Amino acid sequence: MGSVTETKFEVLNDELASKIDKILSENAYDSTKLVGILLDVQDVVPKKYVPMDVAAYVAAKLNIPLTGVYDVITFYASLSEKPRADHVINLCKSIVCKTNNYMDLQKSLEKFLGIKVGEATEDGKFALEYSACFGACDVAPAIKIDQDVYGKLTDEKLIEIINSYR
Ligand code: FES
């Protein structure tokens, strides 16, 4: 793994750097908030991942080793160092969603998207992933598409919502 100066900047451009700067500033450049920072950063990167040059940029700005950033990326399932999709659909399978039949919702999602959990659609539009509880237990079973939360879904509503991201 190279140092910041050795890293080829392939994804990072001025526009993305300014979005990342804003996230870092909102978090007071506090490296103890690295997980939250990386989740927010990942969300502004096309295909929802943390590329090498972005990881190096964050590490340099927080004045921490690049390996520390990668330790976090590899530890948290919600973070990815590989391109995922334009939109990531997180299906909660924590206890409340589990007891509210998240499997039915999973079946509908897999059928409608034509993929299984852990896969992405061929057009690169959607990735479907499991998630831990994200605090929407009152509308369980719940999904999160990027940062938007939806719950208590009928099949019709689900299709309508997914089509709104196309
Ligand atoms: S248990 Fe699913 S959102 Fe909380």
Tab-separated table of N, CA, C and O and ligand atoms in Angstrom, residues 92-98 132-138 140-142, ligand 1:
chain	number	residue	atom	x	y	z
A	92	CYS	N	-32.416	-4.632	6.196
A	92	CYS	CA	-32.110	-4.892	7.605
A	92	CYS	C	-32.543	-6.302	7.985
A	92	CYS	O	-33.657	-6.708	7.693
A	93	LYS	N	-31.636	-7.020	8.645
A	93	LYS	CA	-32.025	-8.340	9.154
A	93	LYS	C	-31.725	-8.446	10.648
A	93	LYS	O	-31.457	-9.521	11.163
A	94	SER	N	-31.790	-7.303	11.318
A	94	SER	CA	-31.671	-7.326	12.779
A	94	SER	C	-33.000	-7.766	13.381
A	94	SER	O	-33.988	-7.941	12.668
A	95	ILE	N	-33.023	-7.883	14.688
A	95	ILE	CA	-34.079	-8.628	15.379
A	95	ILE	C	-35.506	-8.170	15.065
A	95	ILE	O	-36.367	-9.004	14.779
A	96	VAL	N	-35.764	-6.864	15.075
A	96	VAL	CA	-37.153	-6.414	14.864
A	96	VAL	C	-37.591	-6.695	13.425
A	96	VAL	O	-38.707	-7.158	13.176
A	97	CYS	N	-36.706	-6.435	12.472
A	97	CYS	CA	-37.045	-6.722	11.068
A	97	CYS	C	-37.160	-8.223	10.855
A	97	CYS	O	-37.990	-8.688	10.075
A	98	LYS	N	-36.337	-8.971	11.572
A	98	LYS	CA	-36.402	-10.438	11.456
A	98	LYS	C	-37.763	-10.944	11.925
A	98	LYS	O	-38.388	-11.769	11.271
A	132	ALA	N	-27.219	-4.204	9.330
A	132	ALA	CA	-27.660	-4.247	10.728
A	132	ALA	C	-28.702	-3.146	10.918
A	132	ALA	O	-28.915	-2.323	10.021
A	133	CYS	N	-29.341	-3.132	12.062
A	133	CYS	CA	-30.395	-2.149	12.365
A	133	CYS	C	-29.904	-0.722	12.102
A	133	CYS	O	-28.823	-0.343	12.507
A	134	PHE	N	-30.732	0.038	11.375
A	134	PHE	CA	-30.388	1.455	11.154
A	134	PHE	C	-31.449	2.368	11.766
A	134	PHE	O	-31.640	3.498	11.337
A	135	GLY	N	-32.151	1.831	12.774
A	135	GLY	CA	-33.032	2.676	13.579
A	135	GLY	C	-34.419	2.902	13.015
A	135	GLY	O	-35.106	3.826	13.438
A	136	ALA	N	-34.842	2.077	12.069
A	136	ALA	CA	-36.182	2.241	11.504
A	136	ALA	C	-37.094	1.107	11.976
A	136	ALA	O	-38.007	0.683	11.261
A	137	CYS	N	-36.854	0.627	13.186
A	137	CYS	CA	-37.572	-0.545	13.704
A	137	CYS	C	-39.080	-0.302	13.767
A	137	CYS	O	-39.860	-1.250	13.678
A	138	ASP	N	-39.500	0.952	13.924
A	138	ASP	CA	-40.939	1.240	14.021
A	138	ASP	C	-41.663	0.981	12.702
A	138	ASP	O	-42.893	0.885	12.687
A	140	ALA	N	-40.543	-1.603	10.630
A	140	ALA	CA	-39.974	-2.892	10.201
A	140	ALA	C	-41.004	-3.755	9.461
A	140	ALA	O	-42.188	-3.680	9.793
A	141	PRO	N	-40.544	-4.528	8.479
A	141	PRO	CA	-39.167	-4.647	7.984
A	141	PRO	C	-38.801	-3.442	7.113
A	141	PRO	O	-39.634	-2.956	6.355
A	142	ALA	N	-37.545	-3.026	7.231
A	142	ALA	CA	-37.147	-1.770	6.595
A	142	ALA	C	-35.983	-1.962	5.634
A	142	ALA	O	-35.183	-2.889	5.774
B	1	FES	S1	-34.241	-3.957	13.437
B	1	FES	FE1	-34.450	-3.384	11.349
B	1	FES	S2	-34.327	-1.227	11.365
B	1	FES	FE2	-34.095	-1.810	13.447
